[in-house]
Coordinates of C-alpha atoms and ligand atoms in Angstrom, one line a residue:
X1 CA 0.0 0.0 0.0
X2 CA 2.7 2.5 1.1
X3 CA 4.8 2.0 -2.0
X4 CA 1.9 2.2 -4.4
X5 CA 0.9 5.6 -3.0
X6 CA 4.5 7.0 -3.1
X7 CA 5.0 9.1 -6.3
X8 CA 7.8 8.0 -8.6
X9 CA 7.8 4.3 -7.6
X10 CA 6.0 1.4 -8.9
X11 CA 5.8 -2.1 -7.5
X12 CA 8.6 -4.1 -9.0
X13 CA 9.8 -1.0 -10.7
X14 CA 13.4 0.2 -11.3
X15 CA 15.9 0.9 -8.5
X16 CA 14.9 3.9 -6.4
X17 CA 16.7 7.1 -6.0
X18 CA 17.8 8.4 -2.6
X19 CA 14.8 10.6 -2.1
X20 CA 12.5 7.7 -3.0
X21 CA 14.1 5.6 -0.4
X22 CA 13.5 8.3 2.2
X23 CA 9.8 8.3 1.3
X24 CA 9.7 4.6 1.5
X25 CA 11.2 4.6 5.0
X26 CA 9.1 7.4 6.5
X27 CA 5.7 6.6 4.9
X28 CA 4.9 3.6 7.0
X29 CA 5.9 5.5 10.1
X30 CA 3.7 8.5 9.2
X31 CA 0.8 6.2 8.3
X32 CA 1.3 4.2 11.5
X33 CA 1.2 7.4 13.5
X34 CA -1.8 8.7 11.7
X35 CA -3.6 5.4 12.3
X36 CA -2.8 5.5 16.0
X37 CA -3.9 9.2 16.3
X38 CA -7.1 8.6 14.4
X39 CA -7.6 5.4 16.4
X40 CA -7.3 7.3 19.6
X41 CA -9.6 10.0 18.4
X42 CA -12.2 7.5 17.5
X43 CA -11.8 5.7 20.8
X44 CA -12.0 9.0 22.6
X45 CA -15.1 10.0 20.7
X46 CA -16.7 6.5 21.1
X47 CA -15.6 6.0 24.7
X48 CA -18.2 7.0 27.3
X49 CA -17.2 10.0 29.3
X50 CA -16.7 9.2 32.9
X51 CA -17.3 11.8 35.6
X52 CA -14.7 11.6 38.4
X53 CA -17.5 11.0 40.9
X54 CA -18.4 7.8 39.0
X55 CA -16.7 4.5 39.8
X56 CA -13.1 4.3 38.6
X57 CA -12.7 3.3 34.9
X58 CA -11.3 -0.1 34.2
X59 CA -10.3 -0.3 30.6
X60 CA -10.3 -3.6 28.7
X61 CA -7.1 -4.9 27.1
X62 CA -8.9 -5.0 23.7
X63 CA -10.5 -1.5 23.3
X64 CA -14.2 -1.2 22.9
X65 CA -15.1 -4.8 23.0
X66 CA -12.8 -6.4 25.5
X67 CA -15.3 -6.4 28.4
X68 CA -18.0 -7.7 26.1
X69 CA -15.8 -10.6 25.0
X70 CA -14.8 -11.2 28.6
X71 CA -18.4 -11.4 29.8
X72 CA -19.4 -13.6 26.9
X73 CA -16.6 -16.0 27.6
X74 CA -16.4 -16.1 31.4
X75 CA -19.9 -14.8 32.2
X76 CA -20.2 -14.4 36.0
X77 CA -16.6 -15.4 36.6
X78 CA -15.4 -12.4 34.7
X79 CA -16.4 -10.2 37.6
X80 CA -14.2 -12.3 40.0
X81 CA -11.3 -12.2 37.5
X82 CA -11.6 -8.4 37.2
X83 CA -12.1 -7.7 40.9
X84 CA -9.0 -9.8 41.7
X85 CA -6.8 -8.2 39.0
X86 CA -7.8 -4.6 39.9
X87 CA -8.5 -4.9 43.7
X88 CA -11.2 -2.3 43.2
X89 CA -14.5 -2.2 45.2
X90 CA -16.5 -1.0 42.2
X91 CA -15.7 0.0 38.6
X92 CA -17.0 1.5 35.4
X93 CA -16.5 -0.9 32.5
X94 CA -16.6 0.8 29.1
X95 CA -18.3 -1.3 26.4
X96 CA -18.5 0.0 22.8
X97 CA -19.9 3.5 23.2
X98 CA -21.6 2.7 26.5
X99 CA -20.7 1.5 30.0
X100 CA -21.7 -0.8 32.8
X101 CA -21.0 -0.3 36.4
X102 CA -19.7 -3.4 38.2
X103 CA -20.1 -3.6 41.9
X104 CA -17.8 -6.0 43.8
X105 CA -17.6 -4.9 47.4
X106 CA -20.2 -6.5 49.6
X107 CA -21.1 -3.3 51.4
X108 CA -21.7 -1.5 48.1
X109 CA -23.6 -4.5 46.8
X110 CA -25.8 -4.5 49.8
X111 CA -26.4 -0.7 49.4
X112 CA -27.2 -1.2 45.7
X113 CA -29.6 -4.1 46.3
X114 CA -31.5 -2.0 48.8
X115 CA -31.5 1.2 46.7
X116 CA -34.9 2.0 45.3
X117 CA -33.5 3.9 42.3
X118 CA -31.9 0.7 40.9
X119 CA -34.6 -1.3 39.1
X120 CA -34.7 -4.7 37.4
X121 CA -37.7 -3.7 35.3
X122 CA -36.0 -2.2 32.3
X123 CA -33.7 -5.3 32.0
X124 CA -36.6 -7.7 32.3
X125 CA -38.6 -5.8 29.7
X126 CA -35.6 -5.7 27.4
X127 CA -34.9 -9.4 27.3
X128 CA -38.3 -10.9 27.8
X129 CA -39.6 -10.8 24.2
X130 CA -36.4 -12.3 22.8
X131 CA -36.1 -15.0 25.5
X132 CA -39.7 -16.1 25.6
X133 CA -40.9 -15.3 22.0
X134 CA -44.3 -14.1 23.1
X135 CA -46.6 -12.9 20.4
X136 CA -46.1 -9.3 19.1
X137 CA -49.3 -8.2 20.8
X138 CA -48.0 -9.4 24.2
X139 CA -44.5 -8.1 23.6
X140 CA -45.9 -4.6 22.8
X141 CA -48.0 -4.7 25.9
X142 CA -45.1 -5.7 28.1
X143 CA -42.7 -3.2 26.7
X144 CA -45.3 -0.4 26.6
X145 CA -46.4 1.8 29.5
X146 CA -48.8 -0.9 30.9
X147 CA -45.9 -3.3 31.0
X148 CA -44.3 -1.6 34.0
X149 CA -47.5 -2.0 36.0
X150 CA -47.9 -5.7 35.0
X151 CA -44.2 -6.4 35.8
X152 CA -44.6 -4.8 39.2
X153 CA -47.8 -6.8 39.9
X154 CA -45.9 -10.0 39.1
X155 CA -42.7 -9.1 40.9
X156 CA -43.9 -7.1 43.9
X157 CA -47.3 -8.7 44.5
X158 CA -47.7 -12.2 43.1
X159 CA -44.2 -13.5 44.0
X160 CA -44.0 -12.3 47.6
X161 CA -47.6 -13.2 48.3
X162 CA -47.3 -16.7 46.9
X163 CA -44.1 -17.6 48.8
X164 CA -45.1 -16.8 52.3
X165 CA -47.4 -17.9 55.1
X166 CA -49.9 -20.7 54.3
X167 CA -48.8 -20.7 50.6
X168 CA -45.2 -21.6 51.3
X169 CA -46.3 -24.0 54.1
X170 CA -48.2 -26.0 51.6
X171 CA -45.4 -25.9 49.1
X172 CA -43.0 -27.2 51.8
X173 CA -45.3 -30.0 52.9
X174 CA -46.1 -31.2 49.4
X175 CA -42.5 -31.2 48.3
X176 CA -41.3 -32.9 51.5
X177 CA -44.0 -35.6 51.2
X178 CA -42.9 -36.3 47.7
X179 CA -39.2 -36.5 48.7
X180 CA -40.1 -38.8 51.6
X181 CA -41.8 -41.3 49.3
X182 CA -39.0 -41.2 46.7
X183 CA -36.3 -41.6 49.2
X184 CA -38.1 -44.3 51.1
X185 CA -38.6 -46.3 47.9
X186 CA -35.0 -45.6 46.8
X187 CA -32.6 -48.5 47.3
X188 CA -35.2 -50.6 49.1
X189 CA -33.2 -53.4 47.6
X190 CA -30.1 -52.5 49.6
X191 CA -27.7 -51.0 47.1
X192 CA -28.1 -48.7 44.2
X193 CA -25.6 -47.6 41.6
X194 CA -26.2 -44.2 40.1
X195 CA -24.1 -43.6 37.0
X196 CA -24.7 -39.8 36.9
X197 CA -25.3 -38.3 40.3
X198 CA -26.2 -34.9 38.9
X199 CA -29.0 -36.3 36.8
X200 CA -30.2 -38.5 39.7
X201 CA -30.5 -35.4 42.0
X202 CA -32.1 -33.4 39.3
X203 CA -34.8 -36.0 38.8
X204 CA -35.4 -36.3 42.6
X205 CA -35.8 -32.6 43.1
X206 CA -37.6 -31.9 39.9
X207 CA -40.3 -34.4 40.6
X208 CA -40.8 -33.2 44.2
X209 CA -40.8 -29.6 43.4
X210 CA -42.8 -29.9 40.2
X211 CA -45.6 -31.7 42.1
X212 CA -45.5 -29.0 44.8
X213 CA -45.5 -26.1 42.4
X214 CA -47.9 -27.4 39.6
X215 CA -50.0 -30.0 41.4
X216 CA -50.8 -33.4 40.0
X217 CA -50.9 -32.1 36.4
X218 CA -47.2 -31.2 36.7
X219 CA -45.8 -30.9 33.1
X220 CA -42.4 -32.1 34.3
X221 CA -43.9 -35.4 35.4
X222 CA -45.4 -36.2 32.0
X223 CA -42.1 -36.6 30.1
X224 CA -38.5 -36.4 31.3
X225 CA -37.7 -34.6 28.0
X226 CA -39.3 -31.6 29.6
X227 CA -36.8 -31.6 32.4
X228 CA -33.9 -32.0 30.0
X229 CA -35.2 -29.1 28.0
X230 CA -35.2 -26.9 31.1
X231 CA -31.5 -27.4 31.6
X232 CA -30.6 -27.1 28.0
X233 CA -32.5 -23.9 28.0
X234 CA -30.6 -22.8 31.1
X235 CA -27.3 -23.3 29.2
X236 CA -28.5 -21.2 26.3
X237 CA -30.5 -18.4 27.9
X238 CA -27.8 -15.8 27.5
X239 CA -27.6 -16.5 23.7
X240 CA -31.3 -16.3 23.4
X241 CA -31.5 -13.0 25.3
X242 CA -29.0 -11.5 22.8
X243 CA -31.4 -12.5 20.0
X244 CA -28.6 -14.0 17.9
X245 CA -29.5 -15.5 14.5
X246 CA -31.4 -18.8 14.7
X247 CA -28.5 -21.1 13.4
X248 CA -26.3 -20.0 16.4
X249 CA -28.9 -20.8 19.0
X250 CA -30.4 -24.0 17.6
X251 CA -30.2 -25.9 20.9
X252 CA -31.8 -23.0 22.8
X253 CA -34.6 -22.8 20.3
X254 CA -35.3 -26.5 20.5
X255 CA -35.3 -26.5 24.3
X256 CA -37.5 -23.5 24.5
X257 CA -40.0 -25.1 22.1
X258 CA -40.2 -28.4 24.1
X259 CA -40.6 -26.5 27.4
X260 CA -43.3 -24.1 26.2
X261 CA -45.2 -26.8 24.4
X262 CA -45.3 -28.8 27.6
X263 CA -46.6 -25.8 29.6
X264 CA -49.2 -24.7 27.0
X265 CA -51.8 -27.4 27.7
X266 CA -51.3 -26.8 31.4
X267 CA -52.3 -23.1 31.2
X268 CA -54.9 -23.7 28.4
X269 CA -56.7 -26.2 30.7
X270 CA -56.3 -23.7 33.5
X271 CA -54.7 -26.2 35.8
X272 CA -53.1 -23.2 37.5
X273 CA -56.5 -22.7 39.0
X274 CA -56.7 -26.3 40.4
X275 CA -56.9 -26.5 44.1
X276 CA -53.7 -28.6 44.2
X277 CA -51.6 -26.1 42.2
X278 CA -49.5 -23.7 44.3
X279 CA -50.2 -20.1 44.8
X280 CA -46.8 -19.4 43.1
X281 CA -48.2 -20.7 39.8
X282 CA -51.7 -19.4 40.4
X283 CA -51.2 -15.8 41.4
X284 CA -48.7 -15.1 38.6
X285 CA -51.0 -16.6 36.0
X286 CA -54.0 -14.7 37.4
X287 CA -52.1 -11.4 37.1
X288 CA -51.2 -12.1 33.5
X289 CA -54.8 -13.1 32.6
X290 CA -56.1 -9.9 34.3
X291 CA -53.5 -8.0 32.2
X292 CA -55.2 -9.5 29.0
X293 CA -52.6 -12.1 28.0
X294 CA -53.8 -15.2 26.1
X295 CA -53.1 -18.6 27.7
X296 CA -50.3 -19.5 25.2
X297 CA -48.4 -16.4 26.0
X298 CA -48.8 -17.1 29.8
X299 CA -47.2 -20.5 29.1
X300 CA -44.4 -18.8 27.1
X301 CA -43.6 -16.3 29.9
X302 CA -44.0 -18.8 32.7
X303 CA -41.3 -20.9 31.2
X304 CA -39.1 -18.8 33.5
X305 CA -40.9 -19.9 36.7
X306 CA -39.4 -23.4 37.0
X307 CA -36.0 -21.8 36.7
X308 CA -36.5 -20.0 40.0
X309 CA -37.7 -23.1 41.7
X310 CA -35.2 -25.6 40.3
X311 CA -32.1 -24.0 38.7
X312 CA -30.4 -23.2 42.0
X313 CA -31.6 -25.8 44.4
X314 CA -30.4 -28.8 42.3
X315 CA -26.8 -27.6 41.9
X316 CA -26.5 -26.4 45.4
X317 CA -27.6 -29.8 46.7
X318 CA -25.2 -31.5 44.3
X319 CA -22.2 -29.6 45.6
X320 CA -23.3 -29.9 49.2
X321 CA -23.4 -33.7 48.9
X322 CA -20.0 -33.8 47.1
X323 CA -18.5 -31.5 49.7
X324 CA -19.7 -33.6 52.6
X325 CA -19.4 -37.2 51.3
X326 CA -15.9 -36.7 49.9
X327 CA -14.7 -36.1 53.5
X328 CA -15.2 -39.3 55.6
X329 CA -14.4 -37.6 58.9
X330 CA -16.9 -34.9 58.3
X331 CA -19.5 -37.5 57.4
X332 CA -19.0 -39.1 60.9
X333 CA -19.2 -35.8 62.7
X334 CA -22.4 -34.8 60.8
X335 CA -24.0 -38.2 61.4
X336 CA -23.7 -37.7 65.1
X337 CA -25.0 -34.1 64.9
X338 CA -28.0 -35.1 62.7
X339 CA -28.9 -38.2 64.7
X340 CA -28.8 -36.3 68.0
X341 CA -30.4 -33.1 66.7
X342 CA -32.9 -33.9 63.9
X343 CA -34.4 -37.3 64.6
X344 CA -37.6 -36.7 66.5
X345 CA -39.1 -40.2 66.3
X346 CA -38.1 -43.7 65.4
X347 CA -40.9 -46.3 65.5
X348 CA -40.6 -50.1 65.8
X349 CA -41.9 -50.6 62.2
X350 CA -39.1 -48.4 60.8
X351 CA -40.6 -44.9 60.5
X352 CA -38.0 -42.2 61.1
X353 CA -39.1 -38.6 61.5
X354 CA -36.5 -35.9 60.7
X355 CA -36.6 -32.2 61.2
X356 CA -35.8 -30.2 58.0
X357 CA -36.6 -26.6 58.8
X358 CA -34.1 -23.8 59.1
X359 CA -34.7 -23.0 62.8
X360 CA -34.1 -26.6 63.8
X361 CA -30.9 -27.1 61.8
X362 CA -29.6 -23.8 62.8
X363 CA -30.0 -24.5 66.5
X364 CA -29.1 -28.2 66.6
X365 CA -26.7 -28.8 63.8
X366 CA -24.2 -25.9 63.6
X367 CA -21.6 -27.9 61.6
X368 CA -24.2 -29.0 59.0
X369 CA -25.3 -25.4 58.8
X370 CA -21.8 -24.2 58.3
X371 CA -21.3 -26.8 55.5
X372 CA -24.4 -25.5 53.9
X373 CA -23.3 -21.8 54.1
X374 CA -19.8 -22.7 52.9
X375 CA -21.3 -24.5 49.9
X376 CA -23.4 -21.4 49.1
X377 CA -20.4 -19.2 49.5
X378 CA -18.4 -21.2 47.0
X379 CA -21.0 -21.9 44.4
X380 CA -23.3 -18.9 44.3
X381 CA -22.1 -16.6 41.5
X382 CA -25.2 -14.5 41.2
X383 CA -25.0 -11.3 39.1
X384 CA -27.9 -9.0 40.0
X385 CA -28.6 -6.7 37.1
X386 CA -30.4 -3.4 37.6
X387 CA -30.7 -0.1 35.8
X388 CA -30.2 3.3 37.5
X389 CA -33.5 5.1 37.1
X390 CA -32.1 8.4 38.6
X391 CA -28.6 9.7 39.3
X392 CA -27.9 7.7 42.4
X393 CA -25.1 7.7 45.0
X394 CA -23.7 4.5 46.6
X395 CA -21.7 4.9 49.8
X396 CA -19.1 2.4 51.0
X397 CA -18.3 1.5 54.6
X398 CA -15.7 4.3 54.8
X399 CA -18.1 6.9 53.6
X400 CA -16.6 7.1 50.1
X401 CA -19.3 7.9 47.5
X402 CA -19.8 6.7 44.0
X403 CA -22.2 8.3 41.5
X404 CA -24.2 6.0 39.3
X405 CA -25.6 7.9 36.3
X406 CA -29.3 7.6 35.3
X407 CA -29.8 5.1 32.5
X408 CA -26.7 3.0 33.2
X409 CA -26.8 -0.7 33.8
X410 CA -25.4 -1.8 37.2
X411 CA -24.2 -5.4 37.8
X412 CA -23.8 -6.5 41.4
X413 CA -21.6 -9.5 41.4
X414 CA -22.2 -11.6 44.5
X415 CA -19.6 -14.2 43.4
X416 CA -17.0 -11.4 43.7
X417 CA -18.0 -10.6 47.3
X418 CA -17.8 -14.3 48.1
X419 CA -14.3 -14.5 46.8
X420 CA -12.4 -11.6 48.5
X421 CA -9.7 -12.5 51.0
X422 CA -10.2 -9.1 52.5
X423 CA -13.4 -10.5 54.0
X424 CA -12.9 -14.3 54.1
X425 CA -9.1 -14.6 54.9
X426 CA -6.3 -16.3 53.1
X427 CA -8.1 -19.6 52.7
X428 CA -10.9 -18.0 50.7
X429 CA -10.4 -20.5 47.8
X430 CA -10.8 -23.5 50.0
X431 CA -13.9 -25.3 51.2
X432 CA -13.7 -25.1 55.0
X433 CA -16.6 -27.1 56.6
X434 CA -16.4 -25.2 59.9
X435 CA -15.6 -21.8 58.4
X436 CA -18.8 -20.2 59.9
X437 CA -18.3 -21.6 63.4
X438 CA -14.5 -21.4 63.8
X439 CA -13.3 -19.9 67.1
X440 CA -11.2 -17.2 65.4
X441 CA -14.3 -16.0 63.7
X442 CA -15.3 -14.5 67.0
X443 CA -11.9 -13.4 68.2
X444 CA -10.7 -11.6 65.1
X445 CA -12.5 -8.2 65.5
X446 CA -13.6 -7.0 62.1
X447 CA -10.6 -8.4 60.2
X448 CA -10.6 -11.1 57.4
X449 CA -12.5 -14.2 58.5
X450 CA -14.2 -12.5 61.5
X451 CA -17.8 -13.3 61.9
X452 CA -18.6 -9.6 61.3
X453 CA -16.7 -9.5 58.0
X454 CA -18.2 -12.8 56.9
X455 CA -21.7 -11.7 57.7
X456 CA -21.3 -8.6 55.6
X457 CA -19.8 -10.5 52.6
X458 CA -22.3 -13.5 52.6
X459 CA -25.1 -12.6 50.2
X460 CA -26.2 -15.8 48.5
X461 CA -29.8 -14.9 48.3
X462 CA -29.4 -11.3 47.2
X463 CA -31.1 -8.5 49.2
X464 CA -33.6 -5.7 49.1
X465 CA -37.0 -6.2 47.4
X466 CA -35.7 -9.1 45.3
X467 CA -34.2 -11.1 48.2
X468 CA -34.9 -14.7 47.3
X469 CA -38.4 -15.6 48.6
X470 CA -37.8 -19.3 48.0
X471 CA -34.7 -19.7 50.2
X472 CA -36.3 -21.5 53.2
X473 CA -38.3 -23.8 50.9
X474 CA -35.1 -24.7 49.0
X475 CA -33.4 -25.2 52.4
X476 CA -36.0 -27.7 53.6
X477 CA -35.7 -29.7 50.4
X478 CA -32.0 -29.9 50.6
X479 CA -31.8 -30.7 54.3
X480 CA -34.3 -33.6 53.9
X481 CA -32.1 -35.2 51.2
X482 CA -28.8 -34.6 52.9
X483 CA -29.8 -35.7 56.4
X484 CA -31.5 -38.8 54.9
X485 CA -28.3 -39.7 53.0
X486 CA -26.2 -39.1 56.1
X487 CA -28.3 -41.4 58.4
X488 CA -29.6 -43.9 56.0
X489 CA -26.8 -44.5 53.5
X490 CA -23.1 -45.1 52.9
X491 CA -22.3 -42.9 49.9
X492 CA -19.3 -43.7 47.7
X493 CA -18.0 -42.7 44.3
X494 CA -19.1 -45.2 41.7
X495 CA -15.7 -45.6 40.1
X496 CA -12.7 -46.3 42.4
X497 CA -12.5 -44.9 45.9
X498 CA -11.4 -41.4 45.1
X499 CA -14.0 -38.6 44.7
X500 CA -13.4 -37.1 41.3
X501 CA -15.9 -34.4 41.6
X502 CA -16.7 -32.6 38.3
X503 CA -15.5 -29.1 37.7
X504 CA -17.6 -26.0 37.2
X505 CA -19.6 -25.3 34.0
X506 CA -19.5 -21.7 32.8
X507 CA -21.0 -19.6 35.6
X508 CA -24.1 -18.2 34.1
X509 CA -25.2 -14.5 34.5
X510 CA -28.8 -15.8 34.3
X511 CA -29.0 -17.9 37.5
X512 CA -27.4 -18.0 40.9
X513 CA -25.7 -21.3 41.5
X514 CA -22.9 -22.9 39.4
X515 CA -23.6 -26.1 37.5
X516 CA -21.2 -29.0 37.2
X517 CA -19.4 -29.2 33.9
X518 CA -20.9 -31.4 31.1
X519 CA -24.1 -32.2 33.0
X520 CA -22.1 -34.1 35.6
X521 CA -21.1 -36.7 32.9
X522 CA -18.9 -39.5 34.2
X523 CA -19.5 -38.9 37.9
X524 CA -21.5 -41.6 39.6
X525 CA -22.3 -42.5 43.2
X526 CA -23.1 -45.8 44.9
X527 CA -25.6 -45.8 47.8
X528 CA -25.7 -48.7 50.3
X529 CA -28.2 -49.0 53.1
X530 CA -26.4 -48.2 56.4
X531 CA -26.3 -50.8 59.0
X532 CA -29.2 -50.4 61.5
X533 CA -31.1 -48.1 59.0
X534 CA -32.0 -50.8 56.4
X535 CA -35.7 -50.6 56.3
X536 CA -36.5 -47.1 57.1
X537 CA -39.5 -45.1 55.9
X538 CA -38.6 -41.4 56.1
X539 CA -40.9 -38.6 57.2
X540 CA -39.9 -35.0 57.3
X541 CA -41.2 -32.3 59.6
X542 CA -40.6 -28.6 59.5
Ligands
HEM1 C1 -30.3 -22.7 46.8 C2 -31.3 -22.2 46.2 C3 -31.5 -20.8 45.7 C4 -30.7 -19.7 45.6 C5 -29.2 -19.7 45.9 C6 -31.4 -18.6 45.2 C7 -30.9 -17.3 44.9 C8 -31.6 -16.2 44.5 C9 -31.1 -14.9 44.4 C10 -29.6 -14.5 44.5 C11 -32.1 -14.1 44.0 C12 -32.0 -12.6 43.7 C13 -32.0 -12.3 42.3 C14 -31.7 -10.8 42.0 O1 -31.2 -10.1 42.9 O2 -32.0 -10.4 40.9 C15 -33.3 -14.9 43.9 C16 -34.5 -14.5 43.5 C17 -35.6 -15.3 43.5 N1 -35.8 -16.6 43.9 FE1 -34.3 -17.7 44.6 N2 -32.7 -19.0 45.0 C18 -32.9 -20.3 45.4 C19 -34.0 -21.1 45.4 C20 -35.3 -20.6 45.1 C21 -36.5 -21.4 45.1 C22 -36.6 -22.9 45.5 C23 -37.5 -20.6 44.6 C24 -39.0 -20.8 44.4 C25 -39.6 -21.8 44.9 C26 -36.9 -19.3 44.4 C27 -37.6 -18.2 43.9 C28 -37.1 -17.0 43.6 C29 -37.8 -15.9 43.0 C30 -39.3 -15.9 42.6 C31 -36.9 -14.8 42.9 C32 -37.2 -13.4 42.3 C33 -37.6 -12.5 43.4 C34 -37.7 -11.1 42.9 O3 -37.0 -10.8 41.9 O4 -38.4 -10.3 43.5 N3 -35.6 -19.3 44.6 N4 -33.0 -16.2 44.3
NAG2 C1 -32.8 8.5 44.0 O1 -32.5 9.5 43.1 C2 -32.9 10.8 43.4 C3 -32.6 11.7 42.3 O2 -31.2 11.7 41.9 C4 -32.1 11.2 44.7 O3 -32.4 12.5 45.1 C5 -32.3 10.1 45.8 O4 -31.5 10.4 46.9 C6 -32.0 8.7 45.3 N1 -32.4 7.8 46.2 C7 -31.6 6.9 46.8 C8 -32.2 5.9 47.7 O5 -30.4 6.9 46.5
NAG3 C1 -41.7 -23.5 54.9 O1 -40.7 -22.7 54.3 C2 -41.0 -21.3 54.7 C3 -40.4 -20.8 54.1 O2 -39.8 -21.9 54.8 C4 -40.7 -21.0 56.1 O3 -40.8 -19.7 56.4 C5 -41.7 -21.8 56.8 O4 -41.4 -21.8 58.2 C6 -41.7 -23.3 56.3 N1 -42.9 -23.8 56.7 C7 -43.0 -24.4 57.8 C8 -44.0 -25.5 57.9 O5 -42.4 -24.1 58.8

């Protein structure tokens, strides 16, 4: 290029004179400088301006798109990577011509989750049509002025009201009864080999939760393909929300179609109004019908409901079981704790009643509770996404203030607050069963690993108005399974004697808890009835 544009020279032409040589030598340099200058000008014009009161700018290594590529590739882990490499409590991440605020410090996250000027509604409205493929009429309604009202009715009325009091009580009881019957039937023969432990737990929890949430017409009970579709969809949700061309999201499209087609007959037959359906299903569907949505679009939208109820409980239980049973000494300690603390009755004909509620476990099984919290700490990667509706100020624990500008997206990365040694101490990357009950936790003032620091940095269920309303329900399900396995079974890896626990799958920005890589492929467990507990029927009590 350079030689072509230099007067007096032609490619492959005659030997050059001295001045021609000069031109040849300087032209590439001049052009390179021009490119750099123009490049910087373009970057400067395109880069968002950042007010000194805003969070400090963290530039990507690849200009303009570096953070986008990082988020696409690492998803929620990208926040942990950036927090660790910058050491910052909060940052402004430039992306193309825009910016996103990333909040990493637990105190700032807590302040952000509570702040009423930070709303999830714009984000929900923005991704819902692409993710759910509702009809145009419904998409217009949801994204129009009435959409805000309907979203608020769903989020601030239907959800909280359906997951409290008598409603959650019934959900608990139905799910626990279903778990009791599955686990009592399980391994009645004495020994059971489970080739894929992840899939086995998924099935167990999905059937109990599905029945509790949907009633006897549970769409997940009709065909296990529906359950598979839910997890395939989970793995593809980010792609769907970006509305990429169909060939790039084939698996996502297929999974969505299977799930929605399974839910359509349920809502069309109005099974959400059955007495045996939960208020969680009923109240949300009722709001949507009042808002004028047709049944098929209710089914399309409510494809997201089983995510809330299943997508986090199943992986958390999976990791909890791996964390416990891969440590034989811990298993012994926990057995003693559970037998002394949670068994309330053992009849002659083999019925064992176990407590599974939060208060009982908290009070009687501190080590089990610590294992549960430590599992949450290590595997919750939740990124809570909000939009600043007004110019808003977040204040950290030292009084330092950060301005968040109206219209900007704010990502609060709970995984980053669970991974900072400043709060958790030098063993932050290890699983410590007794972390939450260690003696030094009380003696270390406010420093790393103190109970005060840990309390501030432990945010597995979010906070503010969106604080997870299902957390105690999930807890009861998980405790029922774990304490049953502890008392009733010897649990071993299926292959060999070593626990080769799967690694983490990509940590999704869409849900809260990390999944095992490759759907837990190749990781099985063997369950044998424990001596003295051979013919037990399990009953759970809250
Ligand atoms: C270990 C299990 C679970 C974990 C770690 C978990 C975590 C979370 C987190 C972090 C949020 C906040 C999201 C945000 O800030 O944007 C959330 C919200 C929510 N969770 Fe859970 N969750 C679990 C189980 C459940 C279960 C079993 C249900 C239902 C039966 C449920 C229902 C919900 C709902 C409906 C919301 C949305 C609340 C709102 O936006 O107002 N969760 N969950
Ligand atoms: C919300 O925004 C308004 C306008 O900027 C501001 O005056 C108010 O203090 C903010 N509220 C909170 C809770 O930060
Ligand atoms: C069921 O879970 C909810 C939420 O757990 C909890 O508040 C309630 O105490 C539980 N129900 C019972 C029966 O205790």
